[in-house]
mmCIF file of C-alpha atoms in Angstrom:
data_model
loop_
_atom_site.group_PDB
_atom_site.id
_atom_site.type_symbol
_atom_site.label_atom_id
_atom_site.label_comp_id
_atom_site.label_asym_id
_atom_site.label_seq_id
_atom_site.Cartn_x
_atom_site.Cartn_y
_atom_site.Cartn_z
ATOM 1 C CA UNK A 7 12.637 -19.590 5.546
ATOM 2 C CA UNK A 8 11.322 -19.197 8.937
ATOM 3 C CA UNK A 9 8.001 -17.423 9.911
ATOM 4 C CA UNK A 10 7.904 -15.144 12.491
ATOM 5 C CA UNK A 11 5.966 -16.153 16.025
ATOM 6 C CA UNK A 12 2.189 -16.389 15.753
ATOM 7 C CA UNK A 13 0.686 -13.360 17.143
ATOM 8 C CA UNK A 14 -2.956 -12.310 16.949
ATOM 9 C CA UNK A 15 -1.972 -8.801 16.418
ATOM 10 C CA UNK A 16 -0.263 -9.829 12.907
ATOM 11 C CA UNK A 17 -2.497 -8.905 9.890
ATOM 12 C CA UNK A 18 -0.051 -10.432 7.465
ATOM 13 C CA UNK A 19 2.690 -13.351 7.608
ATOM 14 C CA UNK A 20 5.777 -12.221 7.894
ATOM 15 C CA UNK A 21 8.592 -14.073 6.287
ATOM 16 C CA UNK A 22 12.217 -13.748 7.406
ATOM 17 C CA UNK A 23 14.760 -15.079 4.605
ATOM 18 C CA UNK A 24 18.453 -14.728 5.528
ATOM 19 C CA UNK A 25 18.590 -10.678 6.307
ATOM 20 C CA UNK A 26 15.532 -9.517 4.441
ATOM 21 C CA UNK A 27 12.072 -10.273 5.039
ATOM 22 C CA UNK A 28 9.038 -11.269 3.000
ATOM 23 C CA UNK A 29 5.334 -10.068 3.106
ATOM 24 C CA UNK A 30 2.644 -12.166 0.860
ATOM 25 C CA UNK A 31 -0.117 -9.307 1.270
ATOM 26 C CA UNK A 32 -2.606 -11.778 0.167
ATOM 27 C CA UNK A 33 -6.270 -9.744 1.918
ATOM 28 C CA UNK A 34 -7.682 -7.132 1.319
ATOM 29 C CA UNK A 35 -6.265 -4.410 2.255
ATOM 30 C CA UNK A 36 -8.657 -1.757 4.072
ATOM 31 C CA UNK A 37 -7.501 1.707 6.119
ATOM 32 C CA UNK A 38 -7.203 -0.106 9.329
ATOM 33 C CA UNK A 39 -5.685 -3.148 8.071
ATOM 34 C CA UNK A 40 -3.131 -0.980 6.034
ATOM 35 C CA UNK A 41 -2.014 1.037 9.704
ATOM 36 C CA UNK A 42 -1.508 -2.196 11.186
ATOM 37 C CA UNK A 43 0.656 -3.586 8.045
ATOM 38 C CA UNK A 44 2.974 -0.831 8.499
ATOM 39 C CA UNK A 45 3.189 -0.683 12.838
ATOM 40 C CA UNK A 46 3.488 -4.868 12.211
ATOM 41 C CA UNK A 47 6.128 -3.911 9.612
ATOM 42 C CA UNK A 48 8.415 -1.706 11.733
ATOM 43 C CA UNK A 49 8.373 -4.342 14.456
ATOM 44 C CA UNK A 50 9.524 -6.794 12.702
ATOM 45 C CA UNK A 51 12.297 -4.499 10.802
ATOM 46 C CA UNK A 52 13.330 -3.382 14.556
ATOM 47 C CA UNK A 53 13.331 -6.912 15.950
ATOM 48 C CA UNK A 54 15.259 -9.085 12.888
ATOM 49 C CA UNK A 55 17.558 -6.227 11.969
ATOM 50 C CA UNK A 56 16.359 -7.117 8.228
ATOM 51 C CA UNK A 57 18.127 -5.238 5.481
ATOM 52 C CA UNK A 58 15.296 -5.380 2.688
ATOM 53 C CA UNK A 59 11.752 -5.856 2.963
ATOM 54 C CA UNK A 60 9.469 -7.490 0.010
ATOM 55 C CA UNK A 61 5.908 -6.443 -0.313
ATOM 56 C CA UNK A 62 4.170 -9.199 -2.596
ATOM 57 C CA UNK A 63 1.021 -7.469 -3.614
ATOM 58 C CA UNK A 64 0.096 -10.071 -6.455
ATOM 59 C CA UNK A 65 -3.031 -11.182 -5.136
ATOM 60 C CA UNK A 66 -3.843 -7.315 -3.719
ATOM 61 C CA UNK A 67 -7.157 -6.213 -6.154
ATOM 62 C CA UNK A 68 -7.598 -3.130 -5.450
ATOM 63 C CA UNK A 69 -4.834 -0.100 -4.251
ATOM 64 C CA UNK A 70 -6.320 3.294 -4.180
ATOM 65 C CA UNK A 71 -4.434 6.592 -3.354
ATOM 66 C CA UNK A 72 -4.661 5.911 0.580
ATOM 67 C CA UNK A 73 -3.255 2.639 0.335
ATOM 68 C CA UNK A 74 -0.677 3.854 -2.148
ATOM 69 C CA UNK A 75 -0.068 6.927 0.625
ATOM 70 C CA UNK A 76 0.666 4.398 3.427
ATOM 71 C CA UNK A 77 2.993 2.281 1.363
ATOM 72 C CA UNK A 78 5.032 4.810 0.200
ATOM 73 C CA UNK A 79 5.265 6.557 3.900
ATOM 74 C CA UNK A 80 5.811 3.044 5.326
ATOM 75 C CA UNK A 81 8.420 2.442 3.316
ATOM 76 C CA UNK A 82 10.359 5.853 3.980
ATOM 77 C CA UNK A 83 10.398 4.897 7.826
ATOM 78 C CA UNK A 84 11.477 1.802 6.863
ATOM 79 C CA UNK A 85 14.999 3.215 5.084
ATOM 80 C CA UNK A 86 15.076 5.820 7.785
ATOM 81 C CA UNK A 87 15.784 2.395 10.135
ATOM 82 C CA UNK A 88 18.131 1.212 7.157
ATOM 83 C CA UNK A 89 15.836 -1.513 5.516
ATOM 84 C CA UNK A 90 14.910 -1.058 1.472
ATOM 85 C CA UNK A 91 11.765 -1.593 0.570
ATOM 86 C CA UNK A 92 10.538 -3.136 -3.023
ATOM 87 C CA UNK A 93 7.021 -4.027 -4.027
ATOM 88 C CA UNK A 94 6.207 -7.110 -6.399
ATOM 89 C CA UNK A 95 3.732 -8.632 -8.315
ATOM 90 C CA UNK A 96 1.423 -5.401 -9.265
ATOM 91 C CA UNK A 97 -1.706 -7.037 -11.241
ATOM 92 C CA UNK A 98 -1.852 -5.490 -14.756
ATOM 93 C CA UNK A 99 -4.970 -3.989 -13.615
ATOM 94 C CA UNK A 100 -4.185 -1.610 -10.915
ATOM 95 C CA UNK A 101 -0.655 -0.233 -12.736
ATOM 96 C CA UNK A 102 -3.228 0.832 -15.256
ATOM 97 C CA UNK A 103 -5.372 1.629 -12.281
ATOM 98 C CA UNK A 104 -2.624 3.429 -10.778
ATOM 99 C CA UNK A 105 -0.883 4.334 -13.796
ATOM 100 C CA UNK A 106 -4.216 6.813 -15.128
ATOM 101 C CA UNK A 107 -4.680 8.388 -11.515
ATOM 102 C CA UNK A 108 -1.490 9.526 -11.457
ATOM 103 C CA UNK A 109 0.154 7.879 -8.386
ATOM 104 C CA UNK A 110 3.695 7.565 -8.404
ATOM 105 C CA UNK A 111 4.724 5.376 -5.784
ATOM 106 C CA UNK A 112 7.790 6.880 -4.001
ATOM 107 C CA UNK A 113 10.315 5.481 -1.651
ATOM 108 C CA UNK A 114 9.523 1.745 -2.715
ATOM 109 C CA UNK A 115 11.453 0.001 -5.427
ATOM 110 C CA UNK A 116 9.595 -1.774 -7.984
ATOM 111 C CA UNK A 117 10.234 -6.027 -8.793
ATOM 112 C CA UNK A 118 8.332 -7.941 -11.470
ATOM 113 C CA UNK A 119 7.742 -10.603 -9.437
ATOM 114 C CA UNK A 120 9.309 -12.194 -6.837
ATOM 115 C CA UNK A 121 11.652 -13.750 -8.429
ATOM 116 C CA UNK A 122 13.103 -10.541 -9.654
ATOM 117 C CA UNK A 123 12.469 -9.149 -5.700
ATOM 118 C CA UNK A 124 14.702 -11.611 -4.491
ATOM 119 C CA UNK A 125 17.600 -10.404 -6.893
ATOM 120 C CA UNK A 126 16.945 -7.210 -6.074
ATOM 121 C CA UNK A 127 16.828 -7.543 -2.381
ATOM 122 C CA UNK A 128 20.133 -9.695 -2.085
ATOM 123 C CA UNK A 129 21.717 -7.506 -4.698
ATOM 124 C CA UNK A 130 22.290 -4.419 -1.817
ATOM 125 C CA UNK B 30 -23.414 26.410 -7.825
ATOM 126 C CA UNK B 31 -26.302 24.875 -8.951
ATOM 127 C CA UNK B 32 -27.806 24.790 -5.751
ATOM 128 C CA UNK B 33 -31.152 23.118 -7.534
ATOM 129 C CA UNK B 34 -29.037 20.567 -9.105
ATOM 130 C CA UNK B 35 -27.424 19.775 -5.318
ATOM 131 C CA UNK B 36 -30.651 19.196 -3.610
ATOM 132 C CA UNK B 37 -32.695 16.915 -6.108
ATOM 133 C CA UNK B 38 -29.398 14.818 -6.516
ATOM 134 C CA UNK B 39 -28.725 14.934 -2.447
ATOM 135 C CA UNK B 40 -32.683 13.820 -1.947
ATOM 136 C CA UNK B 41 -31.677 10.752 -4.565
ATOM 137 C CA UNK B 42 -33.927 7.723 -3.085
ATOM 138 C CA UNK B 43 -31.811 4.615 -2.576
ATOM 139 C CA UNK B 44 -34.317 2.223 -4.234
ATOM 140 C CA UNK B 45 -33.753 3.869 -7.828
ATOM 141 C CA UNK B 46 -30.489 2.638 -7.776
ATOM 142 C CA UNK B 47 -28.743 -0.741 -8.118
ATOM 143 C CA UNK B 48 -26.724 -0.660 -4.972
ATOM 144 C CA UNK B 49 -26.912 1.698 -2.010
ATOM 145 C CA UNK B 50 -23.819 1.917 0.798
ATOM 146 C CA UNK B 51 -24.373 3.974 3.509
ATOM 147 C CA UNK B 52 -21.159 5.269 4.128
ATOM 148 C CA UNK B 53 -20.437 6.111 8.342
ATOM 149 C CA UNK B 54 -17.703 4.128 9.505
ATOM 150 C CA UNK B 55 -14.311 2.966 8.165
ATOM 151 C CA UNK B 56 -15.103 -0.679 6.938
ATOM 152 C CA UNK B 57 -18.038 0.446 4.682
ATOM 153 C CA UNK B 58 -15.165 2.007 2.282
ATOM 154 C CA UNK B 59 -14.144 -1.502 1.488
ATOM 155 C CA UNK B 60 -17.571 -2.595 1.616
ATOM 156 C CA UNK B 61 -18.824 0.186 -1.327
ATOM 157 C CA UNK B 62 -15.878 -0.834 -3.634
ATOM 158 C CA UNK B 63 -16.133 -4.619 -3.012
ATOM 159 C CA UNK B 64 -20.026 -3.854 -4.439
ATOM 160 C CA UNK B 65 -19.017 -1.984 -7.022
ATOM 161 C CA UNK B 66 -16.067 -4.257 -8.419
ATOM 162 C CA UNK B 67 -18.943 -7.416 -8.220
ATOM 163 C CA UNK B 68 -22.166 -5.215 -9.919
ATOM 164 C CA UNK B 69 -19.181 -4.039 -12.768
ATOM 165 C CA UNK B 70 -18.582 -7.413 -12.971
ATOM 166 C CA UNK B 71 -22.313 -8.745 -13.166
ATOM 167 C CA UNK B 72 -22.319 -6.321 -15.836
ATOM 168 C CA UNK B 73 -19.800 -7.335 -18.234
ATOM 169 C CA UNK B 74 -17.017 -4.847 -17.366
ATOM 170 C CA UNK B 75 -13.140 -5.821 -18.069
ATOM 171 C CA UNK B 76 -11.361 -6.489 -15.145
ATOM 172 C CA UNK B 77 -9.035 -3.131 -15.562
ATOM 173 C CA UNK B 78 -12.332 -1.329 -16.440
ATOM 174 C CA UNK B 79 -13.762 -3.087 -12.999
ATOM 175 C CA UNK B 80 -10.219 -2.038 -11.182
ATOM 176 C CA UNK B 81 -10.779 1.408 -11.813
ATOM 177 C CA UNK B 82 -14.369 1.468 -10.950
ATOM 178 C CA UNK B 83 -14.074 -0.390 -7.491
ATOM 179 C CA UNK B 84 -10.974 2.087 -7.160
ATOM 180 C CA UNK B 85 -13.124 5.409 -8.043
ATOM 181 C CA UNK B 86 -15.642 4.257 -5.144
ATOM 182 C CA UNK B 87 -12.892 3.482 -2.719
ATOM 183 C CA UNK B 88 -11.631 7.448 -3.441
ATOM 184 C CA UNK B 89 -14.675 8.642 -2.870
ATOM 185 C CA UNK B 90 -16.392 6.492 -0.345
ATOM 186 C CA UNK B 91 -13.003 7.579 2.117
ATOM 187 C CA UNK B 92 -13.340 11.482 0.944
ATOM 188 C CA UNK B 93 -17.636 10.863 2.177
ATOM 189 C CA UNK B 94 -16.050 9.359 5.453
ATOM 190 C CA UNK B 95 -13.267 11.819 6.104
ATOM 191 C CA UNK B 96 -14.965 15.126 5.369
ATOM 192 C CA UNK B 97 -18.632 14.647 5.956
ATOM 193 C CA UNK B 98 -17.898 11.458 8.145
ATOM 194 C CA UNK B 99 -21.298 10.166 6.420
ATOM 195 C CA UNK B 100 -22.923 9.802 3.179
ATOM 196 C CA UNK B 101 -23.772 7.473 0.561
ATOM 197 C CA UNK B 102 -22.818 5.890 -2.683
ATOM 198 C CA UNK B 103 -25.156 5.087 -5.431
ATOM 199 C CA UNK B 104 -24.607 2.965 -8.221
ATOM 200 C CA UNK B 105 -26.829 2.710 -11.081
ATOM 201 C CA UNK B 106 -26.906 0.527 -14.575
ATOM 202 C CA UNK B 107 -27.438 2.661 -17.054
ATOM 203 C CA UNK B 108 -28.751 2.158 -21.146
ATOM 204 C CA UNK B 109 -29.795 -1.394 -19.935
ATOM 205 C CA UNK B 110 -29.777 -3.945 -23.063
ATOM 206 C CA UNK B 111 -27.871 -1.670 -24.930
ATOM 207 C CA UNK B 112 -25.041 -3.134 -26.990
ATOM 208 C CA UNK B 113 -22.667 0.412 -24.697
ATOM 209 C CA UNK B 114 -24.316 0.137 -20.945
ATOM 210 C CA UNK B 115 -22.642 2.038 -18.271
ATOM 211 C CA UNK B 116 -22.122 2.472 -14.346
ATOM 212 C CA UNK B 117 -23.432 5.524 -12.770
ATOM 213 C CA UNK B 118 -21.350 6.410 -9.673
ATOM 214 C CA UNK B 119 -23.019 9.307 -7.376
ATOM 215 C CA UNK B 120 -21.220 9.819 -3.894
ATOM 216 C CA UNK B 121 -23.748 11.911 -1.755
ATOM 217 C CA UNK B 122 -23.144 13.880 1.568
ATOM 218 C CA UNK B 123 -24.683 16.854 3.576
ATOM 219 C CA UNK B 124 -21.277 17.409 4.588
ATOM 220 C CA UNK B 125 -19.734 20.400 5.062
ATOM 221 C CA UNK B 126 -19.202 20.770 1.306
ATOM 222 C CA UNK B 127 -16.321 22.398 -0.562
ATOM 223 C CA UNK B 128 -15.392 25.912 -1.153
ATOM 224 C CA UNK B 129 -13.230 25.732 -4.173
ATOM 225 C CA UNK B 130 -14.330 22.681 -6.087
ATOM 226 C CA UNK B 131 -11.293 23.730 -9.322
ATOM 227 C CA UNK B 132 -8.792 23.754 -6.167
ATOM 228 C CA UNK B 133 -10.060 20.172 -4.885
ATOM 229 C CA UNK B 134 -9.129 19.035 -8.230
ATOM 230 C CA UNK B 135 -5.519 19.778 -8.778
ATOM 231 C CA UNK B 136 -3.251 16.841 -8.692
ATOM 232 C CA UNK B 137 -1.682 16.899 -4.678
ATOM 233 C CA UNK B 138 -3.661 19.626 -3.011
ATOM 234 C CA UNK B 139 -5.172 18.258 -0.069
ATOM 235 C CA UNK B 140 -6.193 18.877 3.655
ATOM 236 C CA UNK B 141 -5.570 16.030 4.967
ATOM 237 C CA UNK B 142 -2.092 15.136 5.849
ATOM 238 C CA UNK B 143 -2.447 11.500 5.280
ATOM 239 C CA UNK B 144 -3.028 11.851 1.940
ATOM 240 C CA UNK B 145 -1.819 11.805 -1.647
ATOM 241 C CA UNK B 146 -4.241 14.556 -2.650
ATOM 242 C CA UNK B 147 -4.860 12.731 -5.817
ATOM 243 C CA UNK B 148 -8.664 11.028 -4.382
ATOM 244 C CA UNK B 149 -10.857 12.987 -6.767
ATOM 245 C CA UNK B 150 -8.445 14.387 -9.373
ATOM 246 C CA UNK B 151 -7.571 10.452 -10.032
ATOM 247 C CA UNK B 152 -11.543 9.814 -9.628
ATOM 248 C CA UNK B 153 -11.773 12.564 -12.753
ATOM 249 C CA UNK B 154 -8.944 10.576 -14.663
ATOM 250 C CA UNK B 155 -10.360 6.997 -14.402
ATOM 251 C CA UNK B 156 -13.950 8.701 -15.486
ATOM 252 C CA UNK B 157 -15.045 9.322 -18.809
ATOM 253 C CA UNK B 158 -17.537 11.489 -17.328
ATOM 254 C CA UNK B 159 -17.027 13.649 -13.810
ATOM 255 C CA UNK B 160 -18.849 15.921 -12.568
ATOM 256 C CA UNK B 161 -19.133 17.892 -8.728
ATOM 257 C CA UNK B 162 -21.853 19.841 -6.911
ATOM 258 C CA UNK B 163 -21.217 21.449 -3.693
ATOM 259 C CA UNK B 164 -22.088 23.919 -1.794
ATOM 260 C CA UNK B 165 -20.635 24.692 1.406
ATOM 261 C CA UNK B 166 -23.151 24.286 4.967
ATOM 262 C CA UNK B 167 -25.221 22.267 2.056
ATOM 263 C CA UNK B 168 -22.609 19.103 0.995
ATOM 264 C CA UNK B 169 -21.557 17.651 -1.879
ATOM 265 C CA UNK B 170 -21.855 15.352 -4.569
ATOM 266 C CA UNK B 171 -20.159 13.740 -7.146
ATOM 267 C CA UNK B 172 -21.368 12.100 -10.176
ATOM 268 C CA UNK B 173 -18.936 10.039 -12.477
ATOM 269 C CA UNK B 174 -19.735 7.789 -14.920
ATOM 270 C CA UNK B 175 -17.799 4.609 -16.858
ATOM 271 C CA UNK B 176 -18.939 3.175 -19.875
ATOM 272 C CA UNK B 177 -18.663 -0.652 -21.177
ATOM 273 C CA UNK B 178 -15.806 -1.313 -23.738
ATOM 274 C CA UNK B 179 -16.321 -3.875 -25.972
ATOM 275 C CA UNK B 180 -13.329 -5.858 -25.854
#
């Protein structure tokens, strides 16, 4: 596992494991951050030619409609670059909130946890 | 639309609330939701309901920032001391107003390109009560409430 070169522009660390990328999101996703994350991720997909991206949101406490929209949009963009996006670790309270609002995370594969996500990422 | 009610709500004084956040820039959206989360936690809401309250505030603050550029999120503890306290959320702006309130509550309807169109309808689903007062050229006020449940 190697971390991509550190860059002050990076909002989150992106770890490369074989031919996929692991992105542990451990910060509050405000609107600017989530857009920068999208940009950063697409660049890394291009650079590393990753087959899959795993977004780990285990520590993210709030996912609202805009964050959902941007994550789905990012996954659609990644798909156009030949890369799958797997989201894992959605907290129960966040799952309740998203479901109650009627938000569907399109384009994203959902995994229970990181282990499950790694299995999905390797199985393609 | 009830113009008097809209005016009264737009004139709400910040000091009458437990928390008031002015929304003037994008960063204020995250500030508003963090402060809402803190207040809900203090009031003893469950983690699930705290998350719903903070998410609702996030949606309302973003709507203010997007459509009205500026406005306020006001939060108040209600029924203090009773077994079932509630949190009241008021989102108020003197922005362009909404021509068709029923339409914006339709899931999937949006005038903003980067959006799911779920903001307001989502807030309504997350809360126990929800009312919207709006008039074109005057502004918009959303009043929502969430009661604390025993758990």
